[in-house]
Amino acid sequence: MTQSPVRTTKLFINGQEVDALSGETFETINPATGNVIAHVAQAGDEDVDAAVRAAHEAHVSGVWREKSAAERSIILNRVADLMQENLAGLAALETEDNGKPINESSFIDLPMAIDAFRFYASAARMISGQAVPLPGALTYTLKEPVGVCAQIIPWNFPLMMAAWKLGPALAAGNTVVLKPAEQTPLTALRLAEIFSAAGMPDGVVNVITGDGRTGASLVKHPLVDKIAFTGSTEVGKQVMVEAAHSLKRVSLELGGKAPNVVFADADLDQAVNGALFAIYFNQGQICTAGSRLFLQDSIHDAFMEKFLSKIATLRIGDPTQNTTQIGPVASQDQFDKVTRYIEIGKKEGATLAFGGEVLRDEERKGYFIQPTVFTDVHNSMQIAQEEIFGPVLSVIRFKDEDDAARLVNDIPYGLVSAIWTQDIKKAHNFARRIQAGYVWINTYNVLPVEAPFGGYKQSGFGRELGLGALEMYTETKNVYVELGAQAPITGWYGV
Ligand code: NAI
Ligand code: MG
């Protein structure tokens, strides 16, 4: 692995690159090597204030919201074009900062981020209202931007999360202060440069780096109108409590512990591949991770035999290599958390069927953990109930559909789920029984930008993606126009 020079990054406020006023910085590392790759500005309260004020002034001035939808669309498409032109560099930077295999950065993260900007470039032009003609009156709705949106995102899909948040907010005419995660701030800063190059007016998109303190300061700021947060359920709850003081609009995309349910009549080879992708994609660091694999009794052993023979072939190592399928987890904290859960699983009495070890050698100096599988897991175990956010799978048996439905829903989360069966009625009927915002049938982790994505229960609320995401970023105003000669209220008081 080649080591790039350590750089120093700034905040992006009102179209300018500036240092944090305190001069404070923190380090971001390459999780594959443990090496420091950048000193990053830590935004304090004053910097948050400057960014929010810039966004507020840009909102009030109308420099963005008063542009035609066609003009907004052109700029968002330019952003997509510039990302496409710089795809290789952005993908390499994402892999360096996050540790994900370069194939995933290049062929999944970047294309999906670009696609989100293209979709919302088009969607900007579809925002419309409703008109209701009434006797002697006309009433119609305006969809107006909410205002300043604070967007706080995690480290698992840094650019993709930025695109999912910025796309709809900007399409609808809002201004934004984006805070990337402290573990992976670098690509969001590159994206800020791309916005400038695309001709985005100053102040419309601001990117400030910092840890949870920066996020908390942003959430508190009185000039923030809306908060969109993706991250842990724990922090999501704090965000909601804090937002309540001034009734800021909130949308939350939080944790998950997704059930992946394989019925005896499934195509087993497809289900095995799907289950591998469900749990090991992005080292299991994805809110949609299929971390609870439910296998119907009669196929449990046959399925596990195929699954374990495939898992042994996965190539874990240097994420900059095209052949690598699994990289390191993203940080020391995540490494500690995942290894702790592996110990918990052993203590709880589950059977460690594969993995469970840390990998460390010349090629793998950073946070590498073997893909891990626990069988004989009971639904009440911690490894079945708590989000591990790493390459650790819990396999649970079930008898029949009723048993599966009970087990699948016996959890505080409800983000996504999947069913593998060849029986069309069973698939659709079972889809209705699952308490989750997404159900895949005979596939996994496919998230087209056209379709709504978001959680039930403690996985959050509000929906990202699709045209529906525009609802998260608009207020509805109704305008009532009197057309009759005699308005109903005229003369009510006899005057
Ligand atoms: P986190 O929820 O602390 O961080 C997510 C984002 O929120 C980051 O940008 C962070 O700086 C910011 N943040 C932290 N504290 C804040 C506060 N008080 N107010 C406002 N913003 C704040 O998640 P963390 O610590 O990175 O990961 C912990 C666990 O959370 C993971 O192991 C995983 O289980 C879960 N997680 C889930 C994600 C998802 O996509 N659903 C994404 C990231 C983490
Ligand atoms: Mg945290």
PDB file of C-alpha atoms in Angstrom, residues 125-341:
ATOM      1  CA  ARG A 125     -38.602  19.792 -11.895  1.00  0.00           C
ATOM      2  CA  MET A 126     -41.428  17.619 -10.658  1.00  0.00           C
ATOM      3  CA  ILE A 127     -42.175  19.525  -7.489  1.00  0.00           C
ATOM      4  CA  SER A 128     -45.697  20.796  -7.860  1.00  0.00           C
ATOM      5  CA  GLY A 129     -48.728  21.603  -5.822  1.00  0.00           C
ATOM      6  CA  GLN A 130     -52.361  20.665  -5.786  1.00  0.00           C
ATOM      7  CA  ALA A 131     -55.209  22.857  -6.917  1.00  0.00           C
ATOM      8  CA  VAL A 132     -58.767  22.312  -5.722  1.00  0.00           C
ATOM      9  CA  PRO A 133     -61.442  24.366  -7.473  1.00  0.00           C
ATOM     10  CA  LEU A 134     -64.299  25.084  -5.053  1.00  0.00           C
ATOM     11  CA  PRO A 135     -67.601  26.856  -5.721  1.00  0.00           C
ATOM     12  CA  GLY A 136     -66.687  30.544  -5.815  1.00  0.00           C
ATOM     13  CA  ALA A 137     -63.122  29.914  -4.728  1.00  0.00           C
ATOM     14  CA  LEU A 138     -59.822  28.381  -5.697  1.00  0.00           C
ATOM     15  CA  THR A 139     -57.427  26.755  -3.303  1.00  0.00           C
ATOM     16  CA  TYR A 140     -53.937  25.646  -4.224  1.00  0.00           C
ATOM     17  CA  THR A 141     -50.770  24.496  -2.501  1.00  0.00           C
ATOM     18  CA  LEU A 142     -47.201  25.731  -2.736  1.00  0.00           C
ATOM     19  CA  LYS A 143     -44.304  23.451  -1.840  1.00  0.00           C
ATOM     20  CA  GLU A 144     -41.697  25.662  -0.211  1.00  0.00           C
ATOM     21  CA  PRO A 145     -38.222  24.751   1.013  1.00  0.00           C
ATOM     22  CA  VAL A 146     -37.981  24.331   4.785  1.00  0.00           C
ATOM     23  CA  GLY A 147     -34.897  26.545   5.052  1.00  0.00           C
ATOM     24  CA  VAL A 148     -31.558  25.668   6.626  1.00  0.00           C
ATOM     25  CA  CYS A 149     -31.051  21.912   6.805  1.00  0.00           C
ATOM     26  CA  ALA A 150     -28.450  20.423   9.140  1.00  0.00           C
ATOM     27  CA  GLN A 151     -27.428  17.085   7.692  1.00  0.00           C
ATOM     28  CA  ILE A 152     -25.381  14.781   9.905  1.00  0.00           C
ATOM     29  CA  ILE A 153     -24.057  11.611   8.336  1.00  0.00           C
ATOM     30  CA  PRO A 154     -22.086   8.499   9.353  1.00  0.00           C
ATOM     31  CA  TRP A 155     -18.834   6.936   8.174  1.00  0.00           C
ATOM     32  CA  ASN A 156     -20.043   3.752   6.499  1.00  0.00           C
ATOM     33  CA  PHE A 157     -21.022   5.246   3.088  1.00  0.00           C
ATOM     34  CA  PRO A 158     -19.624   8.769   3.317  1.00  0.00           C
ATOM     35  CA  LEU A 159     -20.269  10.056  -0.208  1.00  0.00           C
ATOM     36  CA  MET A 160     -23.420   8.087  -0.783  1.00  0.00           C
ATOM     37  CA  MET A 161     -24.964   9.375   2.451  1.00  0.00           C
ATOM     38  CA  ALA A 162     -23.965  12.910   1.472  1.00  0.00           C
ATOM     39  CA  ALA A 163     -25.675  12.492  -1.907  1.00  0.00           C
ATOM     40  CA  TRP A 164     -28.841  10.970  -0.449  1.00  0.00           C
ATOM     41  CA  LYS A 165     -29.140  13.950   1.881  1.00  0.00           C
ATOM     42  CA  LEU A 166     -27.970  16.809  -0.349  1.00  0.00           C
ATOM     43  CA  GLY A 167     -29.882  15.671  -3.445  1.00  0.00           C
ATOM     44  CA  PRO A 168     -33.453  16.094  -2.199  1.00  0.00           C
ATOM     45  CA  ALA A 169     -32.659  19.056   0.086  1.00  0.00           C
ATOM     46  CA  LEU A 170     -31.138  21.048  -2.766  1.00  0.00           C
ATOM     47  CA  ALA A 171     -33.676  19.931  -5.359  1.00  0.00           C
ATOM     48  CA  ALA A 172     -36.358  21.414  -3.124  1.00  0.00           C
ATOM     49  CA  GLY A 173     -34.491  24.723  -2.796  1.00  0.00           C
ATOM     50  CA  ASN A 174     -33.097  24.440   0.732  1.00  0.00           C
ATOM     51  CA  THR A 175     -29.651  25.466   1.954  1.00  0.00           C
ATOM     52  CA  VAL A 176     -27.492  23.006   3.851  1.00  0.00           C
ATOM     53  CA  VAL A 177     -24.832  22.580   6.488  1.00  0.00           C
ATOM     54  CA  LEU A 178     -23.469  19.053   6.074  1.00  0.00           C
ATOM     55  CA  LYS A 179     -21.420  17.406   8.787  1.00  0.00           C
ATOM     56  CA  PRO A 180     -19.629  14.238   7.698  1.00  0.00           C
ATOM     57  CA  ALA A 181     -18.492  11.725  10.315  1.00  0.00           C
ATOM     58  CA  GLU A 182     -15.171  12.409  12.026  1.00  0.00           C
ATOM     59  CA  GLN A 183     -13.873   8.992  10.888  1.00  0.00           C
ATOM     60  CA  THR A 184     -14.392   9.760   7.169  1.00  0.00           C
ATOM     61  CA  PRO A 185     -14.523  13.494   6.433  1.00  0.00           C
ATOM     62  CA  LEU A 186     -12.372  13.667   3.306  1.00  0.00           C
ATOM     63  CA  THR A 187     -14.702  12.919   0.405  1.00  0.00           C
ATOM     64  CA  ALA A 188     -17.374  15.353   1.644  1.00  0.00           C
ATOM     65  CA  LEU A 189     -14.757  18.109   1.480  1.00  0.00           C
ATOM     66  CA  ARG A 190     -13.939  17.119  -2.095  1.00  0.00           C
ATOM     67  CA  LEU A 191     -17.645  17.206  -2.830  1.00  0.00           C
ATOM     68  CA  ALA A 192     -17.767  20.784  -1.514  1.00  0.00           C
ATOM     69  CA  GLU A 193     -15.100  21.735  -4.087  1.00  0.00           C
ATOM     70  CA  ILE A 194     -17.161  20.033  -6.758  1.00  0.00           C
ATOM     71  CA  PHE A 195     -20.208  22.083  -5.771  1.00  0.00           C
ATOM     72  CA  SER A 196     -18.194  25.273  -6.181  1.00  0.00           C
ATOM     73  CA  ALA A 197     -16.891  24.144  -9.549  1.00  0.00           C
ATOM     74  CA  ALA A 198     -20.448  23.303 -10.613  1.00  0.00           C
ATOM     75  CA  GLY A 199     -21.498  26.888  -9.976  1.00  0.00           C
ATOM     76  CA  MET A 200     -23.434  26.466  -6.750  1.00  0.00           C
ATOM     77  CA  PRO A 201     -23.882  29.928  -5.195  1.00  0.00           C
ATOM     78  CA  ASP A 202     -21.859  30.540  -2.010  1.00  0.00           C
ATOM     79  CA  GLY A 203     -23.546  29.651   1.254  1.00  0.00           C
ATOM     80  CA  VAL A 204     -25.989  27.126  -0.218  1.00  0.00           C
ATOM     81  CA  VAL A 205     -23.818  24.099   0.626  1.00  0.00           C
ATOM     82  CA  ASN A 206     -21.526  24.333   3.639  1.00  0.00           C
ATOM     83  CA  VAL A 207     -19.447  21.404   4.895  1.00  0.00           C
ATOM     84  CA  ILE A 208     -18.094  21.441   8.417  1.00  0.00           C
ATOM     85  CA  THR A 209     -15.949  18.711   9.921  1.00  0.00           C
ATOM     86  CA  GLY A 210     -15.819  17.705  13.550  1.00  0.00           C
ATOM     87  CA  ASP A 211     -16.929  15.048  15.988  1.00  0.00           C
ATOM     88  CA  GLY A 212     -20.177  14.641  17.918  1.00  0.00           C
ATOM     89  CA  ARG A 213     -19.700  18.019  19.599  1.00  0.00           C
ATOM     90  CA  THR A 214     -19.960  19.706  16.214  1.00  0.00           C
ATOM     91  CA  GLY A 215     -23.100  17.697  15.451  1.00  0.00           C
ATOM     92  CA  ALA A 216     -24.658  18.600  18.795  1.00  0.00           C
ATOM     93  CA  SER A 217     -23.878  22.285  18.307  1.00  0.00           C
ATOM     94  CA  LEU A 218     -25.493  22.180  14.874  1.00  0.00           C
ATOM     95  CA  VAL A 219     -28.624  20.505  16.228  1.00  0.00           C
ATOM     96  CA  LYS A 220     -28.975  23.239  18.894  1.00  0.00           C
ATOM     97  CA  HIS A 221     -28.515  26.207  16.553  1.00  0.00           C
ATOM     98  CA  PRO A 222     -31.660  28.375  16.488  1.00  0.00           C
ATOM     99  CA  LEU A 223     -31.335  29.189  12.780  1.00  0.00           C
ATOM    100  CA  VAL A 224     -31.454  25.518  11.759  1.00  0.00           C
ATOM    101  CA  ASP A 225     -34.922  24.629  10.481  1.00  0.00           C
ATOM    102  CA  LYS A 226     -34.552  20.934   9.795  1.00  0.00           C
ATOM    103  CA  ILE A 227     -32.263  18.127  10.893  1.00  0.00           C
ATOM    104  CA  ALA A 228     -31.627  15.008   8.865  1.00  0.00           C
ATOM    105  CA  PHE A 229     -29.576  12.478  10.784  1.00  0.00           C
ATOM    106  CA  THR A 230     -28.189   9.064   9.917  1.00  0.00           C
ATOM    107  CA  GLY A 231     -26.308   7.205  12.618  1.00  0.00           C
ATOM    108  CA  SER A 232     -26.801   5.328  15.854  1.00  0.00           C
ATOM    109  CA  THR A 233     -30.219   4.977  17.467  1.00  0.00           C
ATOM    110  CA  GLU A 234     -28.737   6.342  20.681  1.00  0.00           C
ATOM    111  CA  VAL A 235     -27.608   9.638  19.119  1.00  0.00           C
ATOM    112  CA  GLY A 236     -30.802   9.788  17.027  1.00  0.00           C
ATOM    113  CA  LYS A 237     -32.832   9.886  20.234  1.00  0.00           C
ATOM    114  CA  GLN A 238     -30.679  12.733  21.596  1.00  0.00           C
ATOM    115  CA  VAL A 239     -31.132  14.648  18.355  1.00  0.00           C
ATOM    116  CA  MET A 240     -34.898  14.308  18.598  1.00  0.00           C
ATOM    117  CA  VAL A 241     -34.991  15.468  22.230  1.00  0.00           C
ATOM    118  CA  GLU A 242     -32.842  18.491  21.417  1.00  0.00           C
ATOM    119  CA  ALA A 243     -34.851  19.331  18.291  1.00  0.00           C
ATOM    120  CA  ALA A 244     -38.059  19.294  20.330  1.00  0.00           C
ATOM    121  CA  HIS A 245     -37.105  22.525  22.130  1.00  0.00           C
ATOM    122  CA  SER A 246     -37.693  24.571  18.992  1.00  0.00           C
ATOM    123  CA  LEU A 247     -39.726  21.977  17.070  1.00  0.00           C
ATOM    124  CA  LYS A 248     -37.166  21.661  14.309  1.00  0.00           C
ATOM    125  CA  ARG A 249     -38.235  19.227  11.633  1.00  0.00           C
ATOM    126  CA  VAL A 250     -36.446  15.904  12.047  1.00  0.00           C
ATOM    127  CA  SER A 251     -35.876  12.820   9.954  1.00  0.00           C
ATOM    128  CA  LEU A 252     -33.886   9.930  11.366  1.00  0.00           C
ATOM    129  CA  GLU A 253     -32.299   6.920   9.721  1.00  0.00           C
ATOM    130  CA  LEU A 254     -30.953   4.795  12.548  1.00  0.00           C
ATOM    131  CA  GLY A 255     -29.770   1.327  13.403  1.00  0.00           C
ATOM    132  CA  GLY A 256     -30.989  -2.031  12.219  1.00  0.00           C
ATOM    133  CA  LYS A 257     -30.778  -5.737  12.903  1.00  0.00           C
ATOM    134  CA  ALA A 258     -32.301  -7.019   9.730  1.00  0.00           C
ATOM    135  CA  PRO A 259     -33.888 -10.444   9.364  1.00  0.00           C
ATOM    136  CA  ASN A 260     -32.932 -12.450   6.303  1.00  0.00           C
ATOM    137  CA  VAL A 261     -35.435 -15.312   6.133  1.00  0.00           C
ATOM    138  CA  VAL A 262     -34.744 -18.426   4.074  1.00  0.00           C
ATOM    139  CA  PHE A 263     -37.682 -20.794   3.606  1.00  0.00           C
ATOM    140  CA  ALA A 264     -37.177 -24.442   2.762  1.00  0.00           C
ATOM    141  CA  ASP A 265     -38.465 -23.925  -0.793  1.00  0.00           C
ATOM    142  CA  ALA A 266     -35.876 -21.231  -1.641  1.00  0.00           C
ATOM    143  CA  ASP A 267     -33.284 -21.572  -4.379  1.00  0.00           C
ATOM    144  CA  LEU A 268     -30.533 -22.411  -1.918  1.00  0.00           C
ATOM    145  CA  ASP A 269     -27.555 -21.369  -4.028  1.00  0.00           C
ATOM    146  CA  GLN A 270     -29.054 -17.931  -4.624  1.00  0.00           C
ATOM    147  CA  ALA A 271     -30.002 -17.601  -0.982  1.00  0.00           C
ATOM    148  CA  VAL A 272     -26.469 -18.542   0.112  1.00  0.00           C
ATOM    149  CA  ASN A 273     -24.966 -15.858  -2.120  1.00  0.00           C
ATOM    150  CA  GLY A 274     -27.577 -13.369  -0.964  1.00  0.00           C
ATOM    151  CA  ALA A 275     -26.908 -14.132   2.687  1.00  0.00           C
ATOM    152  CA  LEU A 276     -23.162 -13.633   2.219  1.00  0.00           C
ATOM    153  CA  PHE A 277     -23.695 -10.273   0.530  1.00  0.00           C
ATOM    154  CA  ALA A 278     -26.306  -9.322   3.133  1.00  0.00           C
ATOM    155  CA  ILE A 279     -23.898  -9.617   6.058  1.00  0.00           C
ATOM    156  CA  TYR A 280     -20.376  -9.121   4.690  1.00  0.00           C
ATOM    157  CA  PHE A 281     -20.898  -6.268   2.218  1.00  0.00           C
ATOM    158  CA  ASN A 282     -19.024  -3.224   3.558  1.00  0.00           C
ATOM    159  CA  GLN A 283     -17.632  -5.423   6.369  1.00  0.00           C
ATOM    160  CA  GLY A 284     -21.152  -5.599   7.796  1.00  0.00           C
ATOM    161  CA  GLN A 285     -21.053  -1.882   8.546  1.00  0.00           C
ATOM    162  CA  ILE A 286     -24.383  -1.016   7.039  1.00  0.00           C
ATOM    163  CA  CYS A 287     -27.683  -0.296   8.703  1.00  0.00           C
ATOM    164  CA  THR A 288     -29.298  -2.802   6.322  1.00  0.00           C
ATOM    165  CA  ALA A 289     -26.882  -5.636   7.208  1.00  0.00           C
ATOM    166  CA  GLY A 290     -28.697  -8.985   7.147  1.00  0.00           C
ATOM    167  CA  SER A 291     -27.254  -9.792  10.546  1.00  0.00           C
ATOM    168  CA  ARG A 292     -29.995 -12.219  11.616  1.00  0.00           C
ATOM    169  CA  LEU A 293     -30.197 -15.167   9.248  1.00  0.00           C
ATOM    170  CA  PHE A 294     -33.362 -17.211   9.838  1.00  0.00           C
ATOM    171  CA  LEU A 295     -33.182 -20.712   8.379  1.00  0.00           C
ATOM    172  CA  GLN A 296     -36.117 -23.098   8.224  1.00  0.00           C
ATOM    173  CA  ASP A 297     -35.272 -26.282  10.177  1.00  0.00           C
ATOM    174  CA  SER A 298     -35.359 -28.690   7.249  1.00  0.00           C
ATOM    175  CA  ILE A 299     -32.717 -26.848   5.207  1.00  0.00           C
ATOM    176  CA  HIS A 300     -30.562 -25.508   8.044  1.00  0.00           C
ATOM    177  CA  ASP A 301     -27.734 -28.011   7.708  1.00  0.00           C
ATOM    178  CA  ALA A 302     -27.644 -28.091   3.903  1.00  0.00           C
ATOM    179  CA  PHE A 303     -27.651 -24.294   3.779  1.00  0.00           C
ATOM    180  CA  MET A 304     -24.893 -23.936   6.366  1.00  0.00           C
ATOM    181  CA  GLU A 305     -22.694 -26.423   4.584  1.00  0.00           C
ATOM    182  CA  LYS A 306     -22.840 -24.399   1.361  1.00  0.00           C
ATOM    183  CA  PHE A 307     -22.536 -21.099   3.224  1.00  0.00           C
ATOM    184  CA  LEU A 308     -19.440 -22.122   5.199  1.00  0.00           C
ATOM    185  CA  SER A 309     -17.667 -23.482   2.139  1.00  0.00           C
ATOM    186  CA  LYS A 310     -18.195 -20.145   0.351  1.00  0.00           C
ATOM    187  CA  ILE A 311     -17.228 -17.956   3.261  1.00  0.00           C
ATOM    188  CA  ALA A 312     -13.862 -19.668   3.394  1.00  0.00           C
ATOM    189  CA  THR A 313     -13.090 -18.387  -0.111  1.00  0.00           C
ATOM    190  CA  LEU A 314     -13.624 -14.678   0.617  1.00  0.00           C
ATOM    191  CA  ARG A 315     -10.494 -12.606   0.063  1.00  0.00           C
ATOM    192  CA  ILE A 316      -9.777 -10.315   3.006  1.00  0.00           C
ATOM    193  CA  GLY A 317      -6.968  -7.812   2.725  1.00  0.00           C
ATOM    194  CA  ASP A 318      -5.640  -4.646   1.123  1.00  0.00           C
ATOM    195  CA  PRO A 319      -8.760  -2.708   0.078  1.00  0.00           C
ATOM    196  CA  THR A 320      -6.897  -0.921  -2.721  1.00  0.00           C
ATOM    197  CA  GLN A 321      -6.615  -4.220  -4.633  1.00  0.00           C
ATOM    198  CA  ASN A 322      -9.323  -5.091  -7.154  1.00  0.00           C
ATOM    199  CA  THR A 323      -9.346  -8.685  -5.966  1.00  0.00           C
ATOM    200  CA  THR A 324     -10.137  -7.793  -2.359  1.00  0.00           C
ATOM    201  CA  GLN A 325     -13.671  -8.599  -1.216  1.00  0.00           C
ATOM    202  CA  ILE A 326     -13.449  -7.655   2.448  1.00  0.00           C
ATOM    203  CA  GLY A 327     -11.421  -4.821   3.952  1.00  0.00           C
ATOM    204  CA  PRO A 328     -10.836  -3.649   7.506  1.00  0.00           C
ATOM    205  CA  VAL A 329     -13.586  -2.238   9.698  1.00  0.00           C
ATOM    206  CA  ALA A 330     -13.506   1.546   9.707  1.00  0.00           C
ATOM    207  CA  SER A 331     -12.026   2.516  13.059  1.00  0.00           C
ATOM    208  CA  GLN A 332     -10.465   1.421  16.311  1.00  0.00           C
ATOM    209  CA  ASP A 333     -13.841   1.973  18.045  1.00  0.00           C
ATOM    210  CA  GLN A 334     -15.612  -0.248  15.571  1.00  0.00           C
ATOM    211  CA  PHE A 335     -12.878  -2.880  15.829  1.00  0.00           C
ATOM    212  CA  ASP A 336     -13.231  -2.883  19.624  1.00  0.00           C
ATOM    213  CA  LYS A 337     -17.007  -3.070  19.421  1.00  0.00           C
ATOM    214  CA  VAL A 338     -17.067  -5.978  16.964  1.00  0.00           C
ATOM    215  CA  THR A 339     -14.447  -8.017  18.814  1.00  0.00           C
ATOM    216  CA  ARG A 340     -16.329  -7.405  22.067  1.00  0.00           C
ATOM    217  CA  TYR A 341     -19.527  -8.793  20.511  1.00  0.00           C
TER     218      TYR A 341
END
